[in-house]
Amino acid sequence: MSVQKMMRVPRKMVGGRIPFFTCSKVFSGFSRRSFHESPLARSTYEEEKVLVDEIKQKLTPDDIERCNKLRNIGISAHIDSGKTTFTERVLYYTKRIKAIHEVRGRDNVGAKMDSMDLEREKGITIQSAATYCSWDKEGKNYHFNLIDTPGHIDFTIEVERALRVLDGAVLVVCAVSGVQSQTVTVDRQMRRYNVPRVTFINKMDRMGSDPFRAIEQLNSKLKIPAAAVQIPIGSESSLSGVVDLINRVAIYNKGDNGEIIEKGPVPENLKPLMEEKRQLLIETLADVDDEMAEMFLEEKEPTTQQIKDAIRRSTIARSFTPVLMGSALANTGIQPVLDAIVDYLPNPSEVLNTALDVSNNEAKVNLVPAVQQPFVGLAFKLEEGKYGQLTYVRVYQGRLRKGNYITNVKTGKKVKVARLVRMHSSEMEDVDEVGSGEICATFGIDCASGDTFTDGSVQYSMSSMYVPDAVVSLSITPNSKDASNFSKALNRFQKEDPTFRVKFDPESKETIISGMGELHLEIYVERMRREYNVDCVTGKPQVSYRESITIPADFDYTHKKQSGGAGQYGRVIGTLSPVDDITKGNIFETAIVGGRIPDKYLAACGKGFEEVCEKGPLIGHRVLDVKMLINDGAIHAVDSNELSFKTATMSAFRDAFLRAQPVIMEPIMNVSVTSPNEFQGNVIGLLNKLQAVIQDTENGHDEFTLKAECALSTMFGFATSLRASTQGKGEFSLEFSHYAPTAPHVQKELISEFQKKQAKK
């Protein structure tokens, strides 16, 4: 039989099951694998696995047993997908809390993991919160370190820092809305830090829920092979449980809060769907797992254990995600997710973690999660507590003990661990020791987020997290009596949040704060009022523009200054040109022949380039994607010095920049708007007024999602307009996409406004 004919074999039902050998997608896996998983990604993981296996050889039986029972996981999702509600159920079923409370503080308590008053009032997670809990599975007790992260794009740094130190994640997806804008962002972050995930489709009790549409979106939008390991029993308000496809058994939640699990036979009407989706699960696994593919081609039906093993291998390899489903609010389907965390997500010994040996030319070192190894830990989050600065630490190697002295690799400072705690949201539990693979917190350590600590016997530095650029700024002025607390608040917030930036503008005499969005800055202004009693007056939000050039321009600039004694002299010759590869940023290069400019002066030129790029010639904003090449110049035997060449470089840059057809670049945002279907015309009209470019529209059962690109400068006040246009039922999210040139008339206005301000000084 030809391959083409094999691919057209119809599915046949035999005794309620689809025989394994009549599968309709015998060879489809080879094309799908190349679509979802590049050969480079696959080879990278295979190289990782070899190294992980080598590291495992260095572990003692006690290390292996300890790691096997440990999982470091995060809960991530688009805003309002129900991840905090999901986390609340996890804590309840693992007996970490005694009662379930809801988000938004509707019961005057609020979700355990939303410990800030603002979080409970607004019903959103603002800071990632850490806890730990235990789960019993098949007579074994497993220890989970759990981090609940924000879903709002403005607080994306909280997701970044959590994923940086986690070994696995649960991706929560709404059964009604499916894959949304922040789901795509979280997926990108998971890939950045090589974090495998299981997926939980939540809100299955909602009208319009469609888990299989959501799974299709996981495949098509996130480009990761995904298949259900469960199907629902009942739909929408009649949801009563789930069917376990692997074991062919029905699972029901009983008791007041779904704490009792009952298993039974699969309802007859669901058996055909169960067999169809089970077969699809096996086919998808055959696409991404070599052992399953071999069985597939040999027409062998895999056992239950072989299916589980294939899911575990391919999940850890980040080439597949198993999909579970249920409703956190209806207390349905949560316990099987806890089992899946144990079965499919890696323990600390199955993840490759590397550091750079600062004492050996930053050679790469693979860390070993053994307690007898030298201690290496990463400070990934700072928080101001009532007892001082609380520093969250992930221990990658060795152990951390109360009373130990540890060294900050970046600063060289040695500090004593006076107190060691495990966190349970805002509560603390003192411990004397934590081993490798664990997450803990400590007091009294002065450091920055991303610093590496060791026991002093090694100088290993771990890479920090990705910190995106700020896109929104506003001026902020405290009441004069609050100046001291104002400074304290700004210093604290900057240490805690790398995306929150503060600068003082000497020209306007104003303090400028910058962040990821209007909500981001609003939250900090409100926190100043609540936590520091500082009332502030804020200016209008301002766009963080960038300046760039479009054509090359040569320069030959001589800086001369005589003042009676030794003067200043520096001449630089070269070219200023645009950078084609936007990932490289600004570039400074030299190509001096014959030592016409000594190296120490060239270093000063580099500093001048960096400084002038911070404040461009057009409107005083940062310069983007410009390359400066100095290939000739001249010195004076007496008058030349570093300052002369730094000044010459800055002046040459400004002169050439204005001759290189300069442009002002503005941030373009990805906009996602979700609203009831009856307001679709209003929303489209609203976006058209803002000159947004509509990219895609998805129509659901009772609501639609519209995706567009729009200049950030037009989006201020959009929340108010959207509320008015949708009777308060619409919601939207913004995420930075790229920089693009402003319209010529906008550029003229911005330059004119800047020049007027300069003339007044």
Short mmCIF file of N, CA and C in Angstrom, two decimals, residues 75 82-103 110-114 148 328-329 331 334:
data_model
loop_
_atom_site.label_atom_id
_atom_site.label_comp_id
_atom_site.label_asym_id
_atom_site.label_seq_id
_atom_site.Cartn_x
_atom_site.Cartn_y
_atom_site.Cartn_z
N ILE A 75 2.55 29.11 38.12
CA ILE A 75 1.20 29.12 37.53
C ILE A 75 1.12 30.39 36.70
N GLY A 82 -8.13 32.69 35.56
CA GLY A 82 -8.48 31.94 36.77
C GLY A 82 -7.31 31.25 37.45
N LYS A 83 -6.09 31.75 37.21
CA LYS A 83 -4.94 31.04 37.80
C LYS A 83 -4.84 31.22 39.31
N THR A 84 -5.23 32.39 39.85
CA THR A 84 -5.18 32.56 41.30
C THR A 84 -6.27 31.71 41.97
N THR A 85 -7.43 31.60 41.34
CA THR A 85 -8.48 30.70 41.84
C THR A 85 -7.98 29.26 41.80
N PHE A 86 -7.30 28.91 40.71
CA PHE A 86 -6.71 27.57 40.58
C PHE A 86 -5.70 27.32 41.71
N THR A 87 -4.83 28.30 41.96
CA THR A 87 -3.82 28.16 43.01
C THR A 87 -4.47 28.01 44.38
N GLU A 88 -5.57 28.74 44.61
CA GLU A 88 -6.29 28.65 45.88
C GLU A 88 -6.79 27.22 46.11
N ARG A 89 -7.29 26.57 45.04
CA ARG A 89 -7.75 25.17 45.17
C ARG A 89 -6.58 24.23 45.42
N VAL A 90 -5.46 24.48 44.76
CA VAL A 90 -4.27 23.65 44.98
C VAL A 90 -3.88 23.70 46.45
N LEU A 91 -3.86 24.89 47.03
CA LEU A 91 -3.48 25.04 48.44
C LEU A 91 -4.49 24.34 49.35
N TYR A 92 -5.76 24.39 48.96
CA TYR A 92 -6.79 23.75 49.79
C TYR A 92 -6.67 22.22 49.73
N TYR A 93 -6.52 21.68 48.51
CA TYR A 93 -6.46 20.22 48.38
C TYR A 93 -5.17 19.63 48.92
N THR A 94 -4.11 20.46 48.99
CA THR A 94 -2.86 19.98 49.59
C THR A 94 -2.81 20.29 51.09
N LYS A 95 -3.97 20.75 51.64
CA LYS A 95 -4.12 21.03 53.08
C LYS A 95 -3.20 22.16 53.56
N ARG A 96 -2.85 23.06 52.63
CA ARG A 96 -2.01 24.21 53.01
C ARG A 96 -2.86 25.32 53.63
N ILE A 97 -4.14 25.40 53.20
CA ILE A 97 -5.09 26.33 53.81
C ILE A 97 -6.34 25.54 54.21
N LYS A 98 -7.07 26.06 55.18
CA LYS A 98 -8.21 25.31 55.71
C LYS A 98 -9.54 25.69 55.07
N ALA A 99 -9.57 26.83 54.39
CA ALA A 99 -10.82 27.27 53.75
C ALA A 99 -10.49 27.94 52.43
N ILE A 100 -11.43 27.87 51.50
CA ILE A 100 -11.25 28.49 50.18
C ILE A 100 -11.81 29.91 50.21
N HIS A 101 -11.04 30.86 49.71
CA HIS A 101 -11.51 32.24 49.59
C HIS A 101 -11.34 32.67 48.14
N GLU A 102 -12.16 33.62 47.72
CA GLU A 102 -12.18 34.02 46.32
C GLU A 102 -11.37 35.29 46.08
N VAL A 103 -11.01 35.51 44.82
CA VAL A 103 -10.32 36.74 44.44
C VAL A 103 -11.29 37.91 44.57
N GLY A 110 -10.32 37.33 50.62
CA GLY A 110 -9.53 37.35 49.38
C GLY A 110 -8.65 36.12 49.27
N ALA A 111 -8.17 35.87 48.05
CA ALA A 111 -7.33 34.70 47.79
C ALA A 111 -6.05 34.78 48.61
N LYS A 112 -5.59 33.61 49.07
CA LYS A 112 -4.41 33.55 49.94
C LYS A 112 -3.19 34.17 49.27
N MET A 113 -3.01 33.90 47.97
CA MET A 113 -1.79 34.34 47.30
C MET A 113 -1.84 35.81 46.90
N ASP A 114 -3.02 36.44 46.95
CA ASP A 114 -3.10 37.89 46.72
C ASP A 114 -3.07 38.57 48.09
N ASP A 148 2.68 31.81 42.10
CA ASP A 148 1.53 32.34 41.35
C ASP A 148 1.97 33.68 40.76
N ALA A 328 -11.74 25.53 38.15
CA ALA A 328 -11.26 25.80 39.51
C ALA A 328 -12.40 26.32 40.38
N LEU A 329 -13.21 27.23 39.83
CA LEU A 329 -14.29 27.82 40.62
C LEU A 329 -15.32 26.76 41.01
N ASN A 331 -14.58 23.66 41.50
CA ASN A 331 -13.86 22.60 42.23
C ASN A 331 -13.81 21.29 41.46
N ILE A 334 -9.01 19.58 39.58
CA ILE A 334 -7.75 20.15 40.06
C ILE A 334 -6.76 19.07 40.51
#
